[in-house]
XYZ file of C-alpha atoms in Angstrom:
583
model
C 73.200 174.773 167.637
C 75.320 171.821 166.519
C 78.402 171.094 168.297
C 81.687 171.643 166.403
C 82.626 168.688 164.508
C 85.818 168.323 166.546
C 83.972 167.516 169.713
C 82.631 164.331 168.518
C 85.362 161.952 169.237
C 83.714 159.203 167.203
C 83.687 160.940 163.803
C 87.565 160.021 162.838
C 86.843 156.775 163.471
C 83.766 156.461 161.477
C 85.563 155.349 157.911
C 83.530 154.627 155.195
C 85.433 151.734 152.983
C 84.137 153.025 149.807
C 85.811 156.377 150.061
C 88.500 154.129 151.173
C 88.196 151.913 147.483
C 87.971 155.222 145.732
C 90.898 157.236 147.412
C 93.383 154.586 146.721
C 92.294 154.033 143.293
C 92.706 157.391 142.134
C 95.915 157.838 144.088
C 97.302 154.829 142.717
C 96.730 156.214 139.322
C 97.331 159.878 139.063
C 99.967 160.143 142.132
C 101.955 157.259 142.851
C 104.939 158.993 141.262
C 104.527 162.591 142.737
C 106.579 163.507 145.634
C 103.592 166.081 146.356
C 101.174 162.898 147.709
C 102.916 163.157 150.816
C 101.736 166.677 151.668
C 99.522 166.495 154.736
C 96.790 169.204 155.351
C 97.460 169.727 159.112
C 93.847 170.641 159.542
C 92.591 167.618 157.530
C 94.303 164.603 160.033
C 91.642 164.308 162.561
C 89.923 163.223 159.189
C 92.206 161.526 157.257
C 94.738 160.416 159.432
C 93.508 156.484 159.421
C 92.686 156.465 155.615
C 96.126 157.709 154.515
C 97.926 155.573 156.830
C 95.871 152.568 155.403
C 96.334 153.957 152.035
C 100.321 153.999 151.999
C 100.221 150.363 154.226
C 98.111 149.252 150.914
C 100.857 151.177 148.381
C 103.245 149.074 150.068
C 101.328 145.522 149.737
C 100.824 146.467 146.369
C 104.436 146.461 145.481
C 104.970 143.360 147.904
C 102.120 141.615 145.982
C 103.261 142.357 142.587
C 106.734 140.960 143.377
C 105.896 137.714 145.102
C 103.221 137.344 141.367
C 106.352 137.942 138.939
C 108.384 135.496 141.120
C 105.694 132.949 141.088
C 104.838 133.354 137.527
C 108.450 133.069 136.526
C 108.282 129.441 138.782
C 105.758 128.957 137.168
C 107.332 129.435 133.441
C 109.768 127.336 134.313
C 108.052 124.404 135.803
C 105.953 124.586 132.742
C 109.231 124.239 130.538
C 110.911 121.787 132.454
C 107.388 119.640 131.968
C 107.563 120.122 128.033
C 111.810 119.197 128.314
C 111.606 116.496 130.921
C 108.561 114.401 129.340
C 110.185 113.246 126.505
C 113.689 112.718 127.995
C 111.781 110.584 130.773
C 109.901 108.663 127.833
C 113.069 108.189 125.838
C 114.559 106.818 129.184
C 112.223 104.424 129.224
C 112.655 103.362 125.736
C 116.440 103.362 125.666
C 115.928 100.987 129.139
C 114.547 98.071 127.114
C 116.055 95.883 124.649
C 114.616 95.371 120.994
C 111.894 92.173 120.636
C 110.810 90.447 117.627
C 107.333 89.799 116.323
C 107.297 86.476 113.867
C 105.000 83.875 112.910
C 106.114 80.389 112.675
C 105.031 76.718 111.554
C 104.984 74.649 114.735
C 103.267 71.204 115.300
C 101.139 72.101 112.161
C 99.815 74.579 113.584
C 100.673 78.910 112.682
C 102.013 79.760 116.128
C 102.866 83.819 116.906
C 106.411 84.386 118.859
C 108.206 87.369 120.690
C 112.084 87.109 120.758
C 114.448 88.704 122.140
C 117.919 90.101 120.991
C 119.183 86.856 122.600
C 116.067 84.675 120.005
C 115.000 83.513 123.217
C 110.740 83.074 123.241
C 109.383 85.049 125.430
C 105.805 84.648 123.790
C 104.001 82.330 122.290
C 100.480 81.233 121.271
C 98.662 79.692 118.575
C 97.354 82.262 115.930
C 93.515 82.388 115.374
C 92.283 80.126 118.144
C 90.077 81.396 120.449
C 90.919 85.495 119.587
C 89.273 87.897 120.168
C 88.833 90.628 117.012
C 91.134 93.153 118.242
C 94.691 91.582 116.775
C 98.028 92.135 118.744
C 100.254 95.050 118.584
C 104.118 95.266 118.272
C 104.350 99.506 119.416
C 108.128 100.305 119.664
C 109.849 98.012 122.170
C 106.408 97.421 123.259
C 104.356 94.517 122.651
C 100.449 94.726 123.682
C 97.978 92.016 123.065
C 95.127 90.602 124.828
C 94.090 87.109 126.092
C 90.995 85.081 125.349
C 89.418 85.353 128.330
C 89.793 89.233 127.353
C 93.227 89.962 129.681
C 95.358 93.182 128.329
C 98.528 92.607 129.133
C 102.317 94.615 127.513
C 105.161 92.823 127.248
C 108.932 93.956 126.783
C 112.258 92.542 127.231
C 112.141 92.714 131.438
C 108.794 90.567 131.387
C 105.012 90.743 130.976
C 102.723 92.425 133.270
C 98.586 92.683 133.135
C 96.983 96.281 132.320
C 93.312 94.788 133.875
C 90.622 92.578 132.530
C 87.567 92.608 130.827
C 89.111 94.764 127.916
C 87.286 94.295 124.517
C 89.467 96.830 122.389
C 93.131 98.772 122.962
C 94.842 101.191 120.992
C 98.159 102.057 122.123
C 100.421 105.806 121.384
C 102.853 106.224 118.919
C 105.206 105.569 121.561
C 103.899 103.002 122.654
C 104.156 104.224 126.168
C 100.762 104.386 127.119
C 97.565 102.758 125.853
C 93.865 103.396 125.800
C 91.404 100.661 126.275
C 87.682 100.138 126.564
C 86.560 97.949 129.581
C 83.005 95.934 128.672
C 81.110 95.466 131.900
C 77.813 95.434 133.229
C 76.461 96.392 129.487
C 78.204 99.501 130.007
C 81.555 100.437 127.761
C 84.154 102.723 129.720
C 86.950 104.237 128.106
C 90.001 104.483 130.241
C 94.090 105.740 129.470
C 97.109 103.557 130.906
C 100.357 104.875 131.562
C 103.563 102.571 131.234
C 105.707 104.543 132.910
C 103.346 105.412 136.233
C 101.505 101.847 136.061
C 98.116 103.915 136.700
C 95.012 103.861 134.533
C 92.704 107.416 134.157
C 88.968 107.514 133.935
C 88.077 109.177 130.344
C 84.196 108.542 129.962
C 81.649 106.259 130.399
C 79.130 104.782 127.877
C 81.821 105.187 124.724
C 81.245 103.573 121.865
C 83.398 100.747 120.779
C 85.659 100.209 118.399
C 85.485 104.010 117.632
C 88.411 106.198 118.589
C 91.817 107.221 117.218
C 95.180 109.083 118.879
C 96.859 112.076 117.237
C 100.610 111.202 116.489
C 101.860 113.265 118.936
C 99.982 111.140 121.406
C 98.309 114.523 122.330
C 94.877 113.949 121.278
C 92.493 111.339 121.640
C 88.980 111.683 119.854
C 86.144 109.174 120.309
C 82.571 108.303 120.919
C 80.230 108.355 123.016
C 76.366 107.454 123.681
C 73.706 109.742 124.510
C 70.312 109.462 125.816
C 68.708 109.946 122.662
C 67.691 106.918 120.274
C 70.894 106.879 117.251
C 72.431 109.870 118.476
C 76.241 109.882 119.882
C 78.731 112.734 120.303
C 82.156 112.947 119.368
C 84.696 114.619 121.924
C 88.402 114.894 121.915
C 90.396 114.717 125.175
C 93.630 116.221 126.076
C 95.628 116.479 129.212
C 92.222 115.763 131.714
C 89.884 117.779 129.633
C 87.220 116.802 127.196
C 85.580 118.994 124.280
C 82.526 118.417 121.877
C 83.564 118.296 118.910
C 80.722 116.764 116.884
C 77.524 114.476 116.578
C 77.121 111.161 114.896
C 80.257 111.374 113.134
C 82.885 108.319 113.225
C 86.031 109.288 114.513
C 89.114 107.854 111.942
C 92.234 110.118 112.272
C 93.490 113.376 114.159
C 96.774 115.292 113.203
C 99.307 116.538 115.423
C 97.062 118.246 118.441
C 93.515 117.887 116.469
C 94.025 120.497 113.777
C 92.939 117.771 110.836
C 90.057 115.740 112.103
C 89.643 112.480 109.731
C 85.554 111.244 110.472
C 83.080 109.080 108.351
C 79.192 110.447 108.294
C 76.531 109.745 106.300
C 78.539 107.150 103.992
C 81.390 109.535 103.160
C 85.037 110.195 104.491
C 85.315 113.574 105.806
C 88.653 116.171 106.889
C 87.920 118.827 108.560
C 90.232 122.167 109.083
C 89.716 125.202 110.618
C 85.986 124.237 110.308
C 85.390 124.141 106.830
C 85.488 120.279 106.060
C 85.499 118.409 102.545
C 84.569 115.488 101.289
C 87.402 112.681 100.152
C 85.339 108.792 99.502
C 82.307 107.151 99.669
C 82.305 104.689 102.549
C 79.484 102.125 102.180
C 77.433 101.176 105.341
C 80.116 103.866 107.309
C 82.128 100.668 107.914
C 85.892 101.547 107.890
C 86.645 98.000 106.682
C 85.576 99.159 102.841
C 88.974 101.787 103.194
C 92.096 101.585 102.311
C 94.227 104.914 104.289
C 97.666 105.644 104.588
C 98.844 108.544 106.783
C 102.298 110.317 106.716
C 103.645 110.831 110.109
C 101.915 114.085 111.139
C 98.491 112.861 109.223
C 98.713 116.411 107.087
C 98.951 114.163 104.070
C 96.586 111.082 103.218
C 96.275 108.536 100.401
C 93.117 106.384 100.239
C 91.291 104.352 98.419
C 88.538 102.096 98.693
C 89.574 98.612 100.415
C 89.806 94.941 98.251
C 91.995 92.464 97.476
C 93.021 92.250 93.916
C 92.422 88.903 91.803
C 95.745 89.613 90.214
C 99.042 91.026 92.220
C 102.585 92.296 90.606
C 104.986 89.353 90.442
C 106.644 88.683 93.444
C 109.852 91.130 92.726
C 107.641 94.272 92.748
C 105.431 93.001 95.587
C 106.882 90.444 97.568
C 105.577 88.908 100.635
C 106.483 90.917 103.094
C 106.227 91.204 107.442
C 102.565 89.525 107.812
C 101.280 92.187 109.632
C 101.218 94.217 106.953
C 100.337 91.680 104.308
C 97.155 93.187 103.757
C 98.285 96.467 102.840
C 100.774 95.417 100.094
C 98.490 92.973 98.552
C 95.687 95.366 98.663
C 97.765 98.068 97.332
C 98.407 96.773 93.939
C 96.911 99.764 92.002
C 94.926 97.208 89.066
C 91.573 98.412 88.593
C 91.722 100.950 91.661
C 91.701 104.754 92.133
C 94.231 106.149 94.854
C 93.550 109.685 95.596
C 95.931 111.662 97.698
C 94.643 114.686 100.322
C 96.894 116.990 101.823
C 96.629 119.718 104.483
C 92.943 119.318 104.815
C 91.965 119.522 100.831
C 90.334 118.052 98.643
C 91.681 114.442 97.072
C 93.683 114.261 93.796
C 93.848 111.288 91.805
C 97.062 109.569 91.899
C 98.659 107.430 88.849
C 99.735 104.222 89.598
C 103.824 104.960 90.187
C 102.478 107.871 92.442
C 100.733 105.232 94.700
C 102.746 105.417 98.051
C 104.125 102.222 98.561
C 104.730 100.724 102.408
C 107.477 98.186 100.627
C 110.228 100.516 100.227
C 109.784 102.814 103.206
C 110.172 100.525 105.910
C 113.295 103.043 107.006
C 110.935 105.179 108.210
C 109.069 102.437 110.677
C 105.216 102.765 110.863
C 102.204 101.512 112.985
C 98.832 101.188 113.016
C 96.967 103.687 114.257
C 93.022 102.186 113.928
C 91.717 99.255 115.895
C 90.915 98.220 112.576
C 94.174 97.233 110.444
C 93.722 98.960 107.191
C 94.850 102.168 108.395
C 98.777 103.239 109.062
C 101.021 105.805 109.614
C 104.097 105.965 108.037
C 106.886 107.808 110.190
C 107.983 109.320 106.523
C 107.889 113.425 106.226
C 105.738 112.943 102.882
C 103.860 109.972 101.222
C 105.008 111.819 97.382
C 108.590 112.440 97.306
C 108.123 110.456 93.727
C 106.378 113.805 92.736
C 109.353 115.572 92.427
C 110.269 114.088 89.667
C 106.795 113.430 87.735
C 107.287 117.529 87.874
C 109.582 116.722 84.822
C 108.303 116.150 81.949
C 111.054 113.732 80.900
C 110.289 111.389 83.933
C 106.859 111.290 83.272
C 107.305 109.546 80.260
C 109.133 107.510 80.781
C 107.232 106.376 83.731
C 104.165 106.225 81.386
C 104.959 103.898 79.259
C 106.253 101.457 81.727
C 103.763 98.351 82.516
C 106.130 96.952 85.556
C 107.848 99.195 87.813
C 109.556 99.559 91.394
C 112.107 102.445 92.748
C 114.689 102.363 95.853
C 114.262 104.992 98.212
C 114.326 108.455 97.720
C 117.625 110.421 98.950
C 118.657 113.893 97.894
C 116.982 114.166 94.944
C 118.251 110.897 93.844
C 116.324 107.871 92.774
C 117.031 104.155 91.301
C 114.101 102.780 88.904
C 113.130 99.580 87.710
C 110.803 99.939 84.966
C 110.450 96.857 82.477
C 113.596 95.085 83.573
C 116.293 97.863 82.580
C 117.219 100.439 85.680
C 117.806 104.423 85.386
C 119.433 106.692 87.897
C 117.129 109.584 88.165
C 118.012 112.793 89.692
C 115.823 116.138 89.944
C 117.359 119.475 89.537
C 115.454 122.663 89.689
C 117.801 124.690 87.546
C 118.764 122.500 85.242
C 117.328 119.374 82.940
C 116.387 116.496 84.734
C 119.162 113.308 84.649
C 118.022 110.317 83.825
C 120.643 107.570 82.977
C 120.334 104.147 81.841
C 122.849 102.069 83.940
C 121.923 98.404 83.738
C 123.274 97.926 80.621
C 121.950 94.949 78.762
C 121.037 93.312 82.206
C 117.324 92.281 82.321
C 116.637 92.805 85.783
C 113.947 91.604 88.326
C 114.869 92.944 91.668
C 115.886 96.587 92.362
C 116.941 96.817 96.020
C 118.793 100.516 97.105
C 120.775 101.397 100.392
C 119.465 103.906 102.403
C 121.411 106.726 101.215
C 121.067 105.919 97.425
C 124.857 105.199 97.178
C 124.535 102.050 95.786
C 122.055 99.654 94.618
C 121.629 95.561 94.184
C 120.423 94.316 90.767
C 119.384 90.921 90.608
C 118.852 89.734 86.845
C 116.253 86.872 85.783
C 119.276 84.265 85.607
C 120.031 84.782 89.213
C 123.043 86.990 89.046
C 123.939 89.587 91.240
C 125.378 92.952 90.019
C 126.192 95.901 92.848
C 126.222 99.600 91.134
C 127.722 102.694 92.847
C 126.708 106.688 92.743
C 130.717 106.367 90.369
C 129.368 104.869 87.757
C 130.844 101.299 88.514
C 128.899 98.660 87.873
C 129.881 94.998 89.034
C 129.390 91.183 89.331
C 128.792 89.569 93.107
C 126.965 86.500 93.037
C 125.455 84.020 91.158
C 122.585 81.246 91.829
C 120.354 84.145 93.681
C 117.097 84.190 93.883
C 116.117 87.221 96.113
C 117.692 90.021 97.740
C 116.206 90.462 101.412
C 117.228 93.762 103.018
C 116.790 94.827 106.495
C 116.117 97.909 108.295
C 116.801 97.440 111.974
C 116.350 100.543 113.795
C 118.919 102.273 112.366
C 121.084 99.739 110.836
C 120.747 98.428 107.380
C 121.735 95.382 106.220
C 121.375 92.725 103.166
C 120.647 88.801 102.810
C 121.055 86.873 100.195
C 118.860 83.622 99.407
C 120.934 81.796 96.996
C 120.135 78.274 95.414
C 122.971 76.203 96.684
C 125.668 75.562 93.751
C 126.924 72.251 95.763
C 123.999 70.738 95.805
C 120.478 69.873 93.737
C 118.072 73.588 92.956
C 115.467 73.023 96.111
C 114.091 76.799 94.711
C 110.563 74.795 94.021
C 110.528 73.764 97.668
C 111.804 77.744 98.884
C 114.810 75.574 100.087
C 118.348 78.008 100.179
C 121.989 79.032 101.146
C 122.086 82.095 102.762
C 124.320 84.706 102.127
C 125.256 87.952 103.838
C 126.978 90.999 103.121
C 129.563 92.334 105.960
C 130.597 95.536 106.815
C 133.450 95.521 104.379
C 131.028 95.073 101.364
C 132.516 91.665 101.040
C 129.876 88.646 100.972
C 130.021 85.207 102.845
C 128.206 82.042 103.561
C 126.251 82.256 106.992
C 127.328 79.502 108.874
C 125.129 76.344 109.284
C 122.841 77.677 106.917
C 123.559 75.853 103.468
C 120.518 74.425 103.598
C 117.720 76.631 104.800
C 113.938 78.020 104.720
C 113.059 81.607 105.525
C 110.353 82.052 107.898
C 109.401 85.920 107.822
C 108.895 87.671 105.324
C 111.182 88.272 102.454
C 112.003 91.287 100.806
C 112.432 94.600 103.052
C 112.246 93.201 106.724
C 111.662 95.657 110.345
C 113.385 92.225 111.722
C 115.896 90.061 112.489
C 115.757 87.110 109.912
C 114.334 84.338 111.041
C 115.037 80.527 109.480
C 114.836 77.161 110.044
C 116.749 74.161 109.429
C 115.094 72.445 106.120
C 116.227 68.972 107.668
C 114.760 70.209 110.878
C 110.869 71.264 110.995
C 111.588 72.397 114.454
C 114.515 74.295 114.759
C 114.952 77.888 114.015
C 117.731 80.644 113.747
C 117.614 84.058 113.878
C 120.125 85.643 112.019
C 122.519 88.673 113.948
C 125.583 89.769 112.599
C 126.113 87.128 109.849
C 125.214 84.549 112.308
C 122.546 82.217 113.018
C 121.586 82.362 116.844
C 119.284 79.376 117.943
C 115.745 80.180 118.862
C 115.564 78.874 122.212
C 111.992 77.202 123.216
C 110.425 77.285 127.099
C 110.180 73.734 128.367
C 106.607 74.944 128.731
C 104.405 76.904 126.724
C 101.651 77.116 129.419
C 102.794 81.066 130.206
C-alpha cells in the first residue's frame, strides 16, 4: 500500500524549476492584475507553499528590475545627448582658443619660400617650396596648419606652436575641421592607416595593409572610406569606418568622395567615375588608367551635388579680370576651370550628370565667402562650404536671362544674394533679379561705362566697377551710381572669416606708371565707405594673390626685395623674420 503523500517529508521540498518557469510565466500574464491570485488552497500549501512564495519574491524583482532599466536607459538617453551637444561645443572651444594664421608664398633670396603668419605677421613657418618634398603638399585646415617634413615628419601647427603627430608618414588627410587627421604610416613594407585626434593628442589603430593614397572623409568628419589589400593577387576591398567600427563596402573600387554619413559614395572602377545611392549606382566620366589626376571635381558642402569634368590646363585662359590669379593653392583649379573646349557636367543627389553651359560652370573665384578645402590627397578635388554649386540656375530658368547670357562671349557675376545678382557680360553690367510670380528684372546700370572688373559685396548691396581707363565707379541696390577713384588697375577684395573688405591697387598719380613692373599705391576702403592711401605703401608689389583673397594682404616694399607688410585694418604691419630659419 503506498504511504499517504503527506508522510513523506521530502516531497514539498522536491521543486521542479520548470514548473517553477511555467507558473510564473502564466501568472505574470493572465493574473498579475487580479486580486483573486492571492487565494491560497489551504490543502494545496504543503505543495505550493515554496513556489508561490518564490513566485511573488520574483513579481517583486520584476518590478524592481524594470525600474532600475527605465532609470538606466533614461541615463543612458541623456549621456547619449549630452555626447551629440558637448562634441561640437568642445570642438568649437578649441577653435575659438586659437588665433587666425596665414598661408603665403613669397620671393626670398631667389628662391619661392612658403610662410605661416600670424595675426601679429610674425613667421612662424618657413621653408623653401619644392625642395626635397615629398608628394603629399601641405594643408592650411581651419586654424590648422598640417604639413609634413622631408625626412617624412607630420607635424600641425597653430598659433600656440608646432607639435609632431609621429614619423614615417607618407600621406595625411585631415577633417573638415581640421581637428583631427588621418595618416598612413609606411614601415616595414607594410602601410597602416591610423586617426589622430587634436584635441586628446592620441592616435587610433584603423587597419593594416591599406592602400595608399586611397581614402576620403565625409564632411561631417563622420565617415572615412578607404582601401585595403587582400591576400589575393589585384584584389583589395573597400570599407568605411565610423566611430571604432569598420564595414565592407566594396571590392576593387577607388574610393573618391562620401556625403554626409556615407549615403553618396563617389568611387572610380574599371576606368569610370561612379555614385552610388541606396545601392543603385550610375555612371558620371570616363577616368583613363583609374588615375584621379585626369579629373577635375568640385563638391558642395554636403557632397549631394557634384560638377566634374575631365582634368587639363587650357592653352588659352579668360583675361585676367574674369580669371585672375588668385590664392596659389588653388591656382590649379581656376586655370583649369576655364570652360574652352571642355564639358562640365553637374550630378546631384546621386543622378546621373547633366551637361552644364559655360556661365553654369561653378566658379571657386567668387565664392570664396563660403571658405573651402580640399578633401583628396590629390589637389584637384574640393569642397566648397556653399549650400549649392547652381544658384546661377535660378535665373537661366528665365527665358530672358538665358539670352542674354547666350550671346555673351566674356562674362563674370558677383555673388548671389536673395535672388539678386550683378553681371558682367561684354563690358556693360545688369542687375538681375528672379521672381517667381512675376517677369524676371534685368536692368542695364553701367551706363556707357565699358567695364573690366565686376567685384560685389557680400550682400549684393553694392558693387565696384572698374572701367578699361582705370576708373572706379561704386553702384548701390538705389539706383545711384558714382565716381571713386581714378588710376586703378584692380579691385582686390577680401573675405576674412566673416569680414569683408576691399583694396585698391592704383598706379601712383605722383609718380611715373610702374603698372608694367606690377609696381602700385594701395588703397583701402574704411568702414565709412570713404577711401584712403595705406600708409607707407605708395610704392608697392602685391605678393598673394589678387583678386578675391581668404587672406590678409600681403606686400612688399618695391625699393625693398626683402621687406614685407601685411595689411590689417588699413595698415601695413611688418612681417617680422626669425633670426634663424633652422626651426
Amino acid at each position: 500500500m503506498e504511504k499517504p503523500y503527506c508522510d513523506e517529508p521530502e516531497n514539498p521540498i522536491k521543486i521542479e524549476i520548470p514548473e517553477l518557469v511555467v507558473e510564473w510565466q502564466e501568472s505574470e500574464i493572465t493574473y498579475e492584475s487580479n486580486t483573486l491570485d492571492l487565494y491560497v488552497d489551504p490543502e494545496q500549501i504543503p505543495n505550493n507553499f515554496i513556489p508561490l512564495v518564490k513566485f511573488y519574491k520574483w513579481k517583486k524583482d520584476g518590478v524592481h528590475i524594470t525600474i532600475i532599466g527605465i532609470i538606466l536607459s533614461i541615463f543612458l538617453m541623456l549621456g547619449f545627448l549630452w555626447y551629440d551637444i558637448y562634441e561640437p561645443l568642445k570642438s568649437k572651444s578649441v577653435l575659438n582658443s586659437l588665433e587666425n594664421i596665414y598661408s603665403y608664398r613669397i620671393k626670398k633670396d631667389n628662391n619661392s619660400v612658403c610662410i605661416i603668419l600670424d595675426e601679429d605677421a610674425n613667421v612662424l613657418y618657413e621653408k623653401i617650396a619644392n625642395e626635397n618634398s615629398t608628394y603629399q603638399d601641405d594643408i592650411l585646415s581651419q586654424k590648422i596648419y598640417w604639413y609634413l617634413t622631408e625626412n617624412n615628419k607630420l607635424f600641425y601647427l597653430t598659433s600656440k606652436g608646432s607639435q609632431m603627430v609621429t614619423d614615417n608618414v607618407i600621406e595625411f588627410l585631415p577633417s573638415s575641421d581640421g581637428l583631427k587627421v588621418y595618416y598612413i604610416v609606411n614601415q616595414d613594407d607594410s602601410s597602416s592607416l591610423y586617426e589622430y585626434k587634436l584635441e586628446s593628442g592620441t592616435s587610433i589603430l584603423i587597419d593594416n595593409n591599406v592602400v595608399e593614397r586611397d581614402f576620403c572623409i565625409s564632411p561631417d568628419s563622420k565617415v572615412l572610406a578607404y582601401q585595403r589589400k587582400t591576400t589575393e593577387d589585384n584584389v583589395t576591398e573597400t570599407y568605411f569606418y565610423s566611430q571604432g567600427k569598420k564595414q565592407l563596402k566594396a571590392t576593387n573600387v577607388i574610393p573618391v568622395a562620401l556625403s554626409n554619413e556615407g549615403a553618396l559614395f563617389y568611387y572610380v572602377q574599371n576606368e569610370n567615375l561612379f555614385v552610388q545611392s541606396d545601392g543603385v549606382e550610375n555612371q558620371l566620366i570616363k577616368v583613363p588608367n583609374n588615375d584621379l589626376s585626369n579629373l577635375e571635381l568640385f563638391f558642395n558642402q554636403n557632397h549631394t551635388e557634384l560638377q566634374y569634368t575631365e582634368y587639363q590646363y587650357p592653352n588659352n585662359i579668360y583675361p585676367n579680370y574674369i580669371y585672375p590669379n588668385y590664392k596659389y593653392l588653388i591656382n590649379k583649379f581656376l586655370a583649369a576651370q576655364s570652360p574652352l573646349n571642355r564639358d562640365w557636367y553637374i550630378s546631384t543627389n546621386g543622378k546621373t550628370g547633366v551637361k552644364l553651359k559655360e556661365y553654369e560652370i561653378f566658379d571657386i573665384s567668387l565664392y570664396l565667402k563660403y571658405g573651402g578645402y580640399i578633401n583628396h590627397w590629390y589637389n584637384h578635388t574640393y569642397t566648397s562650404n556653399i549650400t549649392h554649386l547652381t544658384e546661377i540656375l535660378t535665373f537661366t530658368k528665365s527665358l530672358k536671362c538665358r539670352e542674354l547670357l547666350d550671346t555673351t562671349l566674356y562674362y563674370s557675376y558677383g555673388l548671389i544674394s536673395d535672388n539678386k545678382l550683378f553681371c558682367l557680360a561684354d563690358g556693360s553690367v545688369y542687375f538681375m533679379e528672379y521672381q517667381a510670380d512675376n517677369p524676371d528684372k534685368i536692368i542695364k546700370i553701367s551706363e556707357d561705362l565699358c567695364v573690366k572688373q565686376l567685384v560685389t559685396s557680400v550682400d549684393n548691396s553694392f558693387c565696384y566697377m572698374l572701367t578699361v581707363e582705370g576708373n572706379l565707379y561704386q553702384y548701390d541696390l538705389n539706383g545711384n551710381l558714382k565716381w571713386r577713384l581714378d588710376h586703378v588697375a584692380e579691385i582686390i577684395q577680401i573675405y576674412l572669416r566673416g569680414k569683408e573688405e576691399f583694396c585698391f591697387a592704383r598706379i601712383n598719380p605722383q609718380g611715373p606708371d610702374l603698372s608694367s613692373v606690377s609696381i602700385y599705391q594701395l588703397c583701402y576702403r574704411k568702414d565709412d565707405n570713404t577711401i584712403v592711401n595705406v600708409e607707407g605703401a605708395g610704392y608697392i608689389k602685391i605678393e598673394n594673390s589678387q583678386g578675391r583673397l581668404q587672406d590678409r594682404l600681403l606686400y612688399r616694399d618695391a625699393m625693398d626685395d626683402n621687406q614685407y607688410y601685411m595689411l590689417k585694418n588699413g595698415k601695413g604691419i611688418k612681417v617680422n623674420f626669425p633670426l634663424s630659419s633652422e626651426n
